[in-house]
Coordinates of C-alpha atoms and ligand atoms in Angstrom, one line a residue:
X24 CA -64.3 -9.6 56.0
X25 CA -67.1 -7.3 57.2
X26 CA -69.4 -5.7 54.5
X27 CA -70.7 -2.3 55.3
X28 CA -72.4 0.6 53.4
X29 CA -70.1 2.8 51.4
X30 CA -69.3 6.3 52.9
X31 CA -68.0 9.4 51.0
X32 CA -64.4 8.7 52.2
X33 CA -64.5 5.3 50.4
X34 CA -65.3 6.8 47.0
X35 CA -61.8 7.8 45.8
X36 CA -60.5 4.4 46.9
X37 CA -63.3 2.7 45.0
X38 CA -62.5 4.7 41.9
X39 CA -58.9 3.6 42.0
X40 CA -59.8 -0.1 42.7
X41 CA -62.4 -0.2 39.9
X42 CA -59.9 1.3 37.4
X43 CA -57.4 -1.4 38.4
X44 CA -59.9 -4.2 38.2
X45 CA -61.4 -3.2 34.9
X46 CA -58.0 -2.5 33.3
X47 CA -56.8 -6.0 34.3
X48 CA -60.0 -7.6 33.1
X49 CA -59.8 -5.8 29.8
X50 CA -56.2 -6.9 29.3
X51 CA -57.3 -10.5 29.8
X52 CA -60.3 -10.5 27.5
X53 CA -59.0 -8.1 24.8
X54 CA -58.9 -9.3 21.2
X55 CA -56.6 -7.8 18.5
X56 CA -59.6 -6.2 16.8
X57 CA -60.7 -4.4 20.0
X58 CA -59.7 -0.8 20.7
X59 CA -56.7 -0.8 23.1
X60 CA -57.3 -1.4 26.8
X61 CA -56.6 1.8 28.7
X62 CA -56.7 3.4 32.1
X63 CA -59.4 5.9 33.0
X64 CA -58.4 9.5 32.0
X65 CA -58.3 12.1 34.8
X66 CA -61.6 13.6 33.6
X67 CA -63.3 10.2 33.5
X68 CA -62.0 9.5 37.1
X69 CA -63.4 12.8 38.3
X70 CA -66.8 11.9 36.6
X71 CA -66.8 8.5 38.2
X72 CA -66.3 10.0 41.6
X73 CA -69.0 12.6 41.1
X74 CA -71.4 10.0 39.8
X75 CA -70.7 7.6 42.8
X76 CA -71.1 10.4 45.3
X77 CA -74.5 11.0 43.7
X78 CA -75.4 7.4 44.4
X79 CA -74.5 7.8 48.0
X80 CA -77.1 10.6 48.1
X81 CA -79.9 8.9 46.3
X82 CA -79.1 5.2 47.3
X83 CA -77.0 5.2 50.4
X84 CA -78.4 1.7 51.3
X85 CA -77.5 0.2 47.9
X86 CA -73.7 0.8 48.0
X87 CA -71.3 -1.6 49.9
X88 CA -67.6 -1.9 50.6
X89 CA -65.3 -4.5 52.2
X90 CA -61.9 -3.9 53.7
X91 CA -59.0 -6.1 54.6
X92 CA -55.6 -5.4 56.1
X93 CA -54.3 -4.0 52.7
X94 CA -57.2 -1.5 52.4
X95 CA -60.3 -1.6 50.2
X96 CA -60.9 -5.1 49.0
X97 CA -64.0 -4.7 46.9
X98 CA -67.3 -2.8 46.5
X99 CA -70.7 -2.8 44.8
X100 CA -72.8 0.2 44.0
X101 CA -76.5 -0.1 43.0
X102 CA -79.5 2.0 42.7
X103 CA -83.3 1.7 42.5
X104 CA -85.7 4.0 40.7
X105 CA -89.5 4.5 41.3
X106 CA -89.6 1.2 43.3
X107 CA -89.7 -0.7 40.0
X108 CA -86.1 -0.8 38.6
X109 CA -82.9 -1.9 40.4
X110 CA -79.6 -1.6 38.6
X111 CA -76.0 -2.3 39.3
X112 CA -73.7 0.7 38.8
X113 CA -70.2 -0.7 39.5
X114 CA -68.9 -3.9 41.0
X115 CA -65.3 -4.7 41.5
X116 CA -62.9 -6.8 43.7
X117 CA -59.2 -6.0 44.0
X118 CA -57.2 -8.0 41.4
X119 CA -55.4 -10.8 43.4
X120 CA -58.4 -11.3 45.7
X121 CA -60.8 -12.2 42.9
X122 CA -62.4 -15.6 42.5
X123 CA -62.5 -16.2 46.3
X124 CA -66.1 -15.4 47.1
X125 CA -66.0 -11.7 48.1
X126 CA -67.8 -10.7 44.9
X127 CA -70.8 -13.0 45.7
X128 CA -71.2 -11.4 49.1
X129 CA -71.0 -7.9 47.8
X130 CA -73.5 -8.6 45.0
X131 CA -75.9 -10.4 47.4
X132 CA -75.8 -7.3 49.6
X133 CA -76.5 -4.9 46.6
X134 CA -79.3 -7.2 45.3
X135 CA -81.0 -7.3 48.7
X136 CA -81.4 -3.6 48.3
X137 CA -83.6 -4.2 45.2
X138 CA -85.3 -7.3 46.5
X139 CA -88.9 -6.0 45.9
X140 CA -88.2 -4.4 42.5
X141 CA -89.8 -6.2 39.5
X142 CA -87.2 -5.2 37.0
X143 CA -83.4 -5.5 37.2
X144 CA -80.5 -4.4 34.9
X145 CA -76.8 -4.5 34.8
X146 CA -74.1 -3.9 32.1
X147 CA -71.3 -6.4 32.5
X148 CA -67.7 -6.6 31.3
X149 CA -66.4 -9.8 29.6
X150 CA -64.8 -11.0 32.8
X151 CA -65.9 -14.7 33.0
X152 CA -66.1 -14.4 36.8
X153 CA -68.6 -11.5 36.5
X154 CA -70.6 -13.5 33.9
X155 CA -70.7 -16.5 36.1
X156 CA -71.8 -14.4 39.1
X157 CA -74.6 -12.7 37.2
X158 CA -76.1 -15.8 35.6
X159 CA -76.0 -17.6 38.9
X160 CA -77.9 -14.6 40.4
X161 CA -80.7 -15.2 37.8
X162 CA -79.9 -12.6 35.1
X163 CA -80.5 -13.3 31.5
X164 CA -77.3 -12.4 29.6
X165 CA -77.6 -10.6 26.3
X166 CA -74.3 -9.9 24.4
X167 CA -73.6 -6.3 23.6
X168 CA -72.3 -5.1 20.3
X169 CA -69.9 -2.2 20.0
X170 CA -69.7 0.3 17.1
X171 CA -66.4 2.0 16.9
X172 CA -64.1 4.0 14.5
X173 CA -64.2 7.4 13.0
X174 CA -67.5 8.5 11.4
X175 CA -67.3 8.9 7.7
X176 CA -68.6 12.4 7.5
X177 CA -69.5 12.1 3.8
X178 CA -72.1 9.5 4.8
X179 CA -73.8 11.6 7.5
X180 CA -77.5 11.9 7.1
X181 CA -78.9 15.3 7.8
X182 CA -81.8 15.0 10.2
X183 CA -84.5 17.4 11.3
X184 CA -86.9 17.2 14.2
X185 CA -84.2 17.1 16.8
X186 CA -83.6 20.0 19.2
X187 CA -81.4 20.8 22.2
X188 CA -83.1 19.7 25.4
X189 CA -83.2 21.4 28.9
X190 CA -84.4 20.9 32.4
X191 CA -87.9 21.9 31.1
X192 CA -88.0 18.5 29.3
X193 CA -87.7 16.3 32.4
X194 CA -91.4 15.2 32.4
X195 CA -91.0 14.2 28.8
X196 CA -87.8 12.2 29.5
X197 CA -89.5 10.5 32.5
X198 CA -92.4 9.4 30.3
X199 CA -90.1 7.9 27.7
X200 CA -88.0 6.1 30.3
X201 CA -91.1 4.6 32.0
X202 CA -92.2 3.3 28.6
X203 CA -88.9 2.0 27.4
X204 CA -87.1 0.8 30.6
X205 CA -89.9 0.8 33.2
X206 CA -88.7 3.7 35.5
X207 CA -87.8 7.4 35.3
X208 CA -84.3 8.5 36.4
X209 CA -84.8 11.5 38.7
X210 CA -81.5 13.0 39.6
X211 CA -79.5 10.8 37.3
X212 CA -80.2 13.3 34.6
X213 CA -77.9 15.7 36.4
X214 CA -75.1 13.1 36.0
X215 CA -76.0 12.4 32.4
X216 CA -75.9 16.1 31.6
X217 CA -72.3 16.0 32.6
X218 CA -71.6 13.3 29.9
X219 CA -73.0 15.1 26.9
X220 CA -75.6 17.4 25.3
X221 CA -79.2 16.6 25.8
X222 CA -81.0 16.1 22.4
X223 CA -84.8 15.8 22.2
X224 CA -87.1 14.7 19.4
X225 CA -89.4 17.7 18.7
X226 CA -92.4 15.3 18.6
X227 CA -91.5 14.0 22.1
X228 CA -90.7 10.5 20.8
X229 CA -87.2 10.2 22.3
X230 CA -84.0 11.7 23.6
X231 CA -80.3 11.2 23.8
X232 CA -77.2 12.5 25.5
X233 CA -74.5 13.2 22.8
X234 CA -70.8 13.1 23.8
X235 CA -67.8 13.6 21.6
X236 CA -67.5 9.8 21.0
X237 CA -71.2 9.1 20.5
X238 CA -74.4 8.7 22.6
X239 CA -74.0 8.0 26.4
X240 CA -77.7 7.2 26.4
X241 CA -80.5 7.0 23.8
X242 CA -84.1 6.1 24.5
X243 CA -87.0 6.4 22.0
X244 CA -90.5 5.0 21.5
X245 CA -89.9 4.0 17.9
X246 CA -86.9 3.1 15.7
X247 CA -87.5 6.0 13.2
X248 CA -87.0 8.5 16.1
X249 CA -84.1 6.5 17.5
X250 CA -82.4 6.5 14.1
X251 CA -82.7 10.2 13.7
X252 CA -81.4 10.8 17.2
X253 CA -78.4 8.5 16.6
X254 CA -77.5 10.2 13.3
X255 CA -77.5 13.6 15.2
X256 CA -75.2 12.0 17.9
X257 CA -72.9 10.7 15.2
X258 CA -72.8 14.1 13.5
X259 CA -71.6 15.5 16.8
X260 CA -68.7 13.1 17.3
X261 CA -65.2 14.4 17.1
X262 CA -62.5 11.8 16.4
X263 CA -63.0 8.1 17.4
X264 CA -66.6 7.1 18.1
X265 CA -67.3 4.2 20.5
X266 CA -70.8 3.0 21.2
X267 CA -70.5 -0.2 23.3
X268 CA -74.0 -1.0 24.6
X269 CA -76.0 -2.1 21.5
X270 CA -77.9 -5.3 22.2
X271 CA -79.4 -7.6 19.6
X272 CA -82.8 -6.0 20.2
X273 CA -81.4 -2.8 18.6
X274 CA -80.4 -3.8 15.1
X275 CA -81.5 -0.3 13.9
X276 CA -78.4 1.1 15.7
X277 CA -76.2 -1.3 13.8
X278 CA -77.7 -0.1 10.5
X279 CA -76.9 3.5 11.4
X280 CA -73.4 2.7 12.6
X281 CA -72.6 0.7 9.5
X282 CA -74.0 3.4 7.2
X283 CA -71.6 5.8 9.0
X284 CA -68.7 3.3 8.2
X285 CA -68.2 2.3 11.9
X286 CA -66.9 -1.2 12.7
X287 CA -68.9 -3.8 14.7
X288 CA -67.3 -5.6 17.6
X289 CA -68.6 -7.3 20.7
X290 CA -68.1 -6.1 24.3
X291 CA -69.7 -7.3 27.5
X292 CA -73.3 -8.2 28.1
X293 CA -76.5 -6.6 29.3
X294 CA -78.0 -8.6 32.2
X295 CA -81.7 -8.3 32.8
X296 CA -84.2 -9.9 35.2
X297 CA -88.0 -9.5 35.0
X298 CA -87.7 -7.6 31.7
X299 CA -86.5 -7.9 28.1
X300 CA -83.6 -5.9 26.8
X301 CA -85.0 -2.4 26.2
X302 CA -85.5 -1.1 22.6
X303 CA -85.1 1.2 20.9
X304 CA -82.5 2.0 23.5
X305 CA -78.7 2.4 24.0
X306 CA -78.2 2.1 27.7
X307 CA -75.7 3.9 29.8
X308 CA -73.2 1.4 31.4
X309 CA -73.6 2.8 35.0
X310 CA -77.0 4.5 34.9
X311 CA -78.5 1.9 32.6
Ligands
COA421 C1 -66.6 -9.5 38.8 C2 -65.9 -9.5 40.2 C3 -66.4 -8.2 40.9 C4 -66.4 -10.7 41.0 O1 -65.8 -10.7 42.2 P1 -65.1 -12.1 42.7 O2 -64.7 -11.9 44.1 O3 -64.1 -12.4 41.7 O4 -66.4 -13.1 42.6 P2 -66.6 -14.5 43.3 O5 -65.3 -15.1 43.7 O6 -67.7 -14.3 44.3 O7 -67.2 -15.3 42.1 C5 -66.5 -15.6 41.0 C6 -66.9 -16.9 40.4 O8 -66.2 -17.2 39.2 C7 -65.4 -18.4 39.5 N1 -64.1 -18.2 38.8 C8 -62.9 -17.9 39.4 N2 -62.0 -17.7 38.5 C9 -62.6 -17.9 37.3 C10 -62.1 -17.9 35.9 N3 -60.9 -17.6 35.6 N4 -63.1 -18.1 35.0 C11 -64.3 -18.4 35.2 N5 -64.8 -18.4 36.5 C12 -63.9 -18.2 37.5 C13 -65.3 -18.6 40.9 O9 -65.1 -19.9 41.3 C14 -66.7 -18.1 41.4 O10 -67.7 -19.0 41.0 P3 -68.4 -19.9 42.2 O11 -68.9 -19.0 43.3 O12 -69.5 -20.7 41.6 O13 -67.3 -20.8 42.7 C15 -64.4 -9.5 40.1 O14 -63.9 -10.7 39.6 C16 -63.8 -8.3 39.4 O15 -63.6 -7.2 39.9 N6 -63.6 -8.4 38.0 C17 -63.1 -7.3 37.2 C18 -64.0 -6.2 37.1 C19 -65.4 -6.6 36.6 O16 -65.5 -7.3 35.6 N7 -66.4 -6.2 37.3 C20 -67.8 -6.5 37.0 C21 -68.2 -5.5 36.1 S1 -69.8 -5.7 35.4

């Protein structure tokens, strides 16, 4: 099967394939205590497509597809920022074709795109095939904890020192990201702005994107700032909260979640090469 770079026409097919692959993987790894496995909603599918089209603009040489007689067989999308950080955005092979070596070829192609980057990140599902692939590719695997449930609003802690952010804050966000994860994000902030409201610490110590179900990203230079930002994100939740990217390096986030009466579960892993799991930090699954 030939592997070639992804083109815009491939994106809707990749969206469908990834939804199928992740849904099947979630059904297989799901425990009774986990939130129910579900398909992507229409709005999340649309966001996925917009985000991936963005990667074809910023990283056309980091996104790969393979086709067989039935259509799209698999793909891997990846990005690099400031020549220091490579990250894997989405990686999936059609259910039924998995476990036969296509994933390795797609991942090898995506990783070749980051070959000269010193730092590498990916956020993985619990699929044992993915975990095997990533460890064999040299990633250190750090289990992710997940905080979920409805925030007990009587426990909310009022915070000050957090304001709404805007495009005028981009230099500040860049400085925080270089310090915490080793590279600024550039255009990825446009995508993140579609996931939630930008919140910024008034002292310039951190920022977060707050969605209805919790932060889609949080980065700070100290735990006190991170804690305040997370409380503000939780205050803005509406219904079920679900924060699934908390590594063991971020115990402060567990303390906030537990104080808000959220439940702790486990979900997936953070894979890193050439770096430690960032902290204080709650990464974004596709934009890390
Ligand atoms: C992860 C994924 C993209 C990998 O693609 P793939 O084509 O299955 O990958 P490969 O066949 O190259 O590699 C799978 C490895 O797991 C092994 N494997 C196969 N079935 C397995 C199983 N049930 N449990 C554990 N390992 C298994 C394979 O033998 C292979 O290892 P090897 O190369 O040492 O022999 C694909 O399985 C998938 O789409 N999974 C669901 C979505 C997902 O989790 N994506 C990753 C998100 S981070």
